[in-house]
Amino acid sequence: MSATRRQGLWVFLMLTTLSGYSAEVFIRANQLGYRPPALKIAIAFSTTPLPREFVLTGTNSVQPLFKGKLKPINRVRWGQFDHHGELNFSAWNRPGTYKLRVGDGECWPFVIDEHANDELPDQLLEFMREQRCGYNPWLDAVCHSSDGRTAYGPLSAGSFIDARGGWHDAADLLKYLLTSGNATAQMLLAFELRPKAQVPSPESKVESSKTAREDPEFKKEGFPAQGLFADEVDSAGKPGGNGVPDVLDEARWGLEWMLKLHPAPDQLYHQVADDRDHIGRRLPQNDTADYGWGKGGARVVYCADGQPQGLQQYQSASTGIANLAGRYAAAMGLAYQVLSDDPRQRDFARRCLRAGEEVYALGRAKEGVQQGNSYRAPYRYEETTWADDME
C-alpha cells in the first residue's frame, strides 16, 4: 500500500513490513498530524492476535522513543480482520516526525506539530464553496434558479416557494435540511470554540501580512482577532476579503437557505429534489432532470409535516419533525450568539433567533423524526433519533 497527497491532505494509507510475525499488522494513524497537547490515538488490526505493546520511533531509527500498552478492542470485525487495538500515545508531546510499530507492522510517517491542522479550515471551506447551489464561485456559474415547487404541507401541491441556495448534497444535486442544518451549526460552533489570538502590547508589535492566521492583531469591523480563520473570500465565495472570516461567510450561506425553508411560523421544508436527480453525472448548471415542470426546471421541495412521505411506492417512516427542528434551532441560536456582535449583521442575527424559536416550537409540537424522501429508489436518509437534536 502507499500514500498519496491531494490538495495538501495526506490520504490515510499505511505501510507494513513482514519479518517473522505470523500475520500482517496494519496501523492507521492520523496522516494530517497531531497537535502536541491533543489526544493522540492510532488503530492497529490484524487477522491474528496483536502484540501487547507498541513503540513510537523516529522516521530513520528503530530506537524506541515511547512505549505503550496496546488496548484491545473486543467484539469488532472489519472485513477479514477480527483483532483490533488502540494505540494511545498522548503522553508524547515533542514536535517531530514519527512512526508507530506493532510487532513487525509499521505505519506511514506522521507529524506532531503545533500547526498540524492550520490548513484544514480553508481546505474544508473550499470544499463547501464547491458545493454551493445557486451561484457557485468554483464554477462561476448559476444553477437551479427555479427551486422549487412544493409537495406536502399546507400549500397546494406544486406551489412555488423560493428554495434557491444551500449546498448540493454528496455527489448529486439534492439539498437537505437534515445535513445542511448540521453543517451550518458545526461551522458556527467551530468559530465559537476557536483559539483566541492574543493581541500583543504596542512594544511587541511586529509587521506581518494581514491575514487572520498570521497576524494576531488582525481585526476587521465587528470582529476581533480570529485565530485560525482567515478572510480570503467575500460573501459570494470569490477571492478578496470582506471583513468577515470565511467560516462565517459560509455559515451565513447556509443560514440564508435555512431561513427560506421556514417561510411562515407554521411551515418548515426539509428537502429539495429526490432520486429523479440520479440520471448521470453533469455540471449543476447543465441539469436536465425533469420533475414534471420541464427538463432543468423547477424541482420538488418537500414540507416537513411529521408524516410518512413518498410520491411513489417507497414511503418514509417519519413520525415527527423534532430531529430537524432541534438542529435548526441550534444553528439559529449559534448564529445569534456569533453574529449579533457585528453591527452589520445584527438585524440578520435577530431574524435567525426568531426563526430558531419558532422552529423549536414546531419540534416540541411534533416530536419524532422526519426522514429523507425517495421517488423510485428504496433508500433515503433514514434517521431514527431526535431527542439529541432537541436537547
PDB file of N, CA and C in Angstrom, residues 11-49:
ATOM      1  N   VAL A  11      -3.685  11.251   2.433  1.00  0.00           N
ATOM      2  CA  VAL A  11      -4.711  10.219   2.466  1.00  0.00           C
ATOM      3  C   VAL A  11      -4.281   9.137   3.450  1.00  0.00           C
ATOM      4  N   PHE A  12      -5.258   8.581   4.188  1.00  0.00           N
ATOM      5  CA  PHE A  12      -4.955   7.616   5.246  1.00  0.00           C
ATOM      6  C   PHE A  12      -4.630   6.238   4.655  1.00  0.00           C
ATOM      7  N   LEU A  13      -3.399   6.067   4.169  1.00  0.00           N
ATOM      8  CA  LEU A  13      -2.945   4.769   3.698  1.00  0.00           C
ATOM      9  C   LEU A  13      -1.672   4.419   4.450  1.00  0.00           C
ATOM     10  N   MET A  14      -1.552   3.187   4.891  1.00  0.00           N
ATOM     11  CA  MET A  14      -0.457   2.808   5.757  1.00  0.00           C
ATOM     12  C   MET A  14       0.390   1.722   5.102  1.00  0.00           C
ATOM     13  N   LEU A  15       1.663   1.635   5.552  1.00  0.00           N
ATOM     14  CA  LEU A  15       2.570   0.601   5.091  1.00  0.00           C
ATOM     15  C   LEU A  15       2.837  -0.394   6.200  1.00  0.00           C
ATOM     16  N   THR A  16       3.148  -1.609   5.840  1.00  0.00           N
ATOM     17  CA  THR A  16       3.516  -2.624   6.817  1.00  0.00           C
ATOM     18  C   THR A  16       4.743  -3.364   6.331  1.00  0.00           C
ATOM     19  N   THR A  17       5.421  -4.035   7.249  1.00  0.00           N
ATOM     20  CA  THR A  17       6.530  -4.906   6.898  1.00  0.00           C
ATOM     21  C   THR A  17       6.277  -6.272   7.501  1.00  0.00           C
ATOM     22  N   LEU A  18       6.910  -7.266   6.926  1.00  0.00           N
ATOM     23  CA  LEU A  18       6.764  -8.633   7.411  1.00  0.00           C
ATOM     24  C   LEU A  18       8.160  -9.234   7.639  1.00  0.00           C
ATOM     25  N   SER A  19       8.417  -9.697   8.842  1.00  0.00           N
ATOM     26  CA  SER A  19       9.708 -10.350   9.091  1.00  0.00           C
ATOM     27  C   SER A  19       9.592 -11.268  10.297  1.00  0.00           C
ATOM     28  N   GLY A  20       8.686 -12.202  10.238  1.00  0.00           N
ATOM     29  CA  GLY A  20       8.623 -13.179  11.308  1.00  0.00           C
ATOM     30  C   GLY A  20       7.329 -13.179  12.085  1.00  0.00           C
ATOM     31  N   TYR A  21       6.542 -12.065  12.081  1.00  0.00           N
ATOM     32  CA  TYR A  21       5.253 -12.081  12.766  1.00  0.00           C
ATOM     33  C   TYR A  21       4.276 -12.915  11.954  1.00  0.00           C
ATOM     34  N   SER A  22       3.355 -13.572  12.624  1.00  0.00           N
ATOM     35  CA  SER A  22       2.530 -14.581  11.972  1.00  0.00           C
ATOM     36  C   SER A  22       1.567 -14.013  10.943  1.00  0.00           C
ATOM     37  N   ALA A  23       1.210 -12.736  11.045  1.00  0.00           N
ATOM     38  CA  ALA A  23       0.287 -12.147  10.078  1.00  0.00           C
ATOM     39  C   ALA A  23       0.601 -10.662   9.940  1.00  0.00           C
ATOM     40  N   GLU A  24       0.156 -10.113   8.853  1.00  0.00           N
ATOM     41  CA  GLU A  24       0.397  -8.703   8.579  1.00  0.00           C
ATOM     42  C   GLU A  24      -0.361  -7.837   9.588  1.00  0.00           C
ATOM     43  N   VAL A  25       0.315  -6.841  10.112  1.00  0.00           N
ATOM     44  CA  VAL A  25      -0.301  -5.886  11.031  1.00  0.00           C
ATOM     45  C   VAL A  25      -0.454  -4.558  10.313  1.00  0.00           C
ATOM     46  N   PHE A  26      -1.658  -4.015  10.339  1.00  0.00           N
ATOM     47  CA  PHE A  26      -1.939  -2.728   9.712  1.00  0.00           C
ATOM     48  C   PHE A  26      -2.131  -1.683  10.805  1.00  0.00           C
ATOM     49  N   ILE A  27      -1.666  -0.484  10.555  1.00  0.00           N
ATOM     50  CA  ILE A  27      -1.777   0.592  11.538  1.00  0.00           C
ATOM     51  C   ILE A  27      -2.364   1.817  10.844  1.00  0.00           C
ATOM     52  N   ARG A  28      -3.353   2.403  11.476  1.00  0.00           N
ATOM     53  CA  ARG A  28      -3.957   3.635  10.972  1.00  0.00           C
ATOM     54  C   ARG A  28      -3.642   4.773  11.950  1.00  0.00           C
ATOM     55  N   ALA A  29      -2.813   5.711  11.518  1.00  0.00           N
ATOM     56  CA  ALA A  29      -2.537   6.917  12.292  1.00  0.00           C
ATOM     57  C   ALA A  29      -3.053   8.109  11.503  1.00  0.00           C
ATOM     58  N   ASN A  30      -3.189   9.246  12.161  1.00  0.00           N
ATOM     59  CA  ASN A  30      -3.726  10.442  11.516  1.00  0.00           C
ATOM     60  C   ASN A  30      -2.650  11.065  10.637  1.00  0.00           C
ATOM     61  N   GLN A  31      -2.807  10.937   9.329  1.00  0.00           N
ATOM     62  CA  GLN A  31      -1.799  11.452   8.411  1.00  0.00           C
ATOM     63  C   GLN A  31      -1.836  12.974   8.280  1.00  0.00           C
ATOM     64  N   LEU A  32      -2.831  13.610   8.848  1.00  0.00           N
ATOM     65  CA  LEU A  32      -2.817  15.069   8.935  1.00  0.00           C
ATOM     66  C   LEU A  32      -1.900  15.549  10.044  1.00  0.00           C
ATOM     67  N   GLY A  33      -1.628  14.690  10.999  1.00  0.00           N
ATOM     68  CA  GLY A  33      -0.775  15.028  12.119  1.00  0.00           C
ATOM     69  C   GLY A  33      -1.563  15.292  13.385  1.00  0.00           C
ATOM     70  N   TYR A  34      -0.821  15.507  14.474  1.00  0.00           N
ATOM     71  CA  TYR A  34      -1.405  15.737  15.795  1.00  0.00           C
ATOM     72  C   TYR A  34      -0.778  16.994  16.393  1.00  0.00           C
ATOM     73  N   ARG A  35      -1.573  17.783  17.079  1.00  0.00           N
ATOM     74  CA  ARG A  35      -1.031  18.899  17.847  1.00  0.00           C
ATOM     75  C   ARG A  35      -0.448  18.346  19.157  1.00  0.00           C
ATOM     76  N   PRO A  36       0.630  18.960  19.683  1.00  0.00           N
ATOM     77  CA  PRO A  36       1.291  18.407  20.874  1.00  0.00           C
ATOM     78  C   PRO A  36       0.364  18.141  22.050  1.00  0.00           C
ATOM     79  N   PRO A  37      -0.566  19.062  22.412  1.00  0.00           N
ATOM     80  CA  PRO A  37      -1.394  18.773  23.591  1.00  0.00           C
ATOM     81  C   PRO A  37      -2.602  17.900  23.301  1.00  0.00           C
ATOM     82  N   ALA A  38      -2.810  17.510  22.048  1.00  0.00           N
ATOM     83  CA  ALA A  38      -4.038  16.818  21.661  1.00  0.00           C
ATOM     84  C   ALA A  38      -4.008  15.343  22.047  1.00  0.00           C
ATOM     85  N   LEU A  39      -5.197  14.751  22.088  1.00  0.00           N
ATOM     86  CA  LEU A  39      -5.318  13.303  22.203  1.00  0.00           C
ATOM     87  C   LEU A  39      -4.705  12.677  20.957  1.00  0.00           C
ATOM     88  N   LYS A  40      -3.851  11.674  21.149  1.00  0.00           N
ATOM     89  CA  LYS A  40      -3.158  11.041  20.017  1.00  0.00           C
ATOM     90  C   LYS A  40      -3.427   9.541  20.065  1.00  0.00           C
ATOM     91  N   ILE A  41      -4.234   9.087  19.126  1.00  0.00           N
ATOM     92  CA  ILE A  41      -4.632   7.680  19.084  1.00  0.00           C
ATOM     93  C   ILE A  41      -4.476   7.158  17.669  1.00  0.00           C
ATOM     94  N   ALA A  42      -3.967   5.942  17.553  1.00  0.00           N
ATOM     95  CA  ALA A  42      -3.932   5.220  16.288  1.00  0.00           C
ATOM     96  C   ALA A  42      -4.594   3.860  16.510  1.00  0.00           C
ATOM     97  N   ILE A  43      -4.871   3.158  15.429  1.00  0.00           N
ATOM     98  CA  ILE A  43      -5.535   1.867  15.489  1.00  0.00           C
ATOM     99  C   ILE A  43      -4.683   0.834  14.756  1.00  0.00           C
ATOM    100  N   ALA A  44      -4.511  -0.336  15.364  1.00  0.00           N
ATOM    101  CA  ALA A  44      -3.841  -1.472  14.719  1.00  0.00           C
ATOM    102  C   ALA A  44      -4.841  -2.605  14.546  1.00  0.00           C
ATOM    103  N   PHE A  45      -4.687  -3.383  13.469  1.00  0.00           N
ATOM    104  CA  PHE A  45      -5.583  -4.516  13.274  1.00  0.00           C
ATOM    105  C   PHE A  45      -4.884  -5.599  12.466  1.00  0.00           C
ATOM    106  N   SER A  46      -5.351  -6.823  12.653  1.00  0.00           N
ATOM    107  CA  SER A  46      -4.735  -7.980  12.014  1.00  0.00           C
ATOM    108  C   SER A  46      -5.734  -9.129  12.006  1.00  0.00           C
ATOM    109  N   THR A  47      -5.369 -10.187  11.285  1.00  0.00           N
ATOM    110  CA  THR A  47      -6.211 -11.380  11.266  1.00  0.00           C
ATOM    111  C   THR A  47      -5.895 -12.320  12.416  1.00  0.00           C
ATOM    112  N   THR A  48      -4.806 -12.053  13.160  1.00  0.00           N
ATOM    113  CA  THR A  48      -4.423 -12.873  14.306  1.00  0.00           C
ATOM    114  C   THR A  48      -4.213 -11.970  15.513  1.00  0.00           C
ATOM    115  N   PRO A  49      -4.143 -12.532  16.726  1.00  0.00           N
ATOM    116  CA  PRO A  49      -3.979 -11.686  17.914  1.00  0.00           C
ATOM    117  C   PRO A  49      -2.776 -10.754  17.797  1.00  0.00           C
TER     118      PRO A  49
END
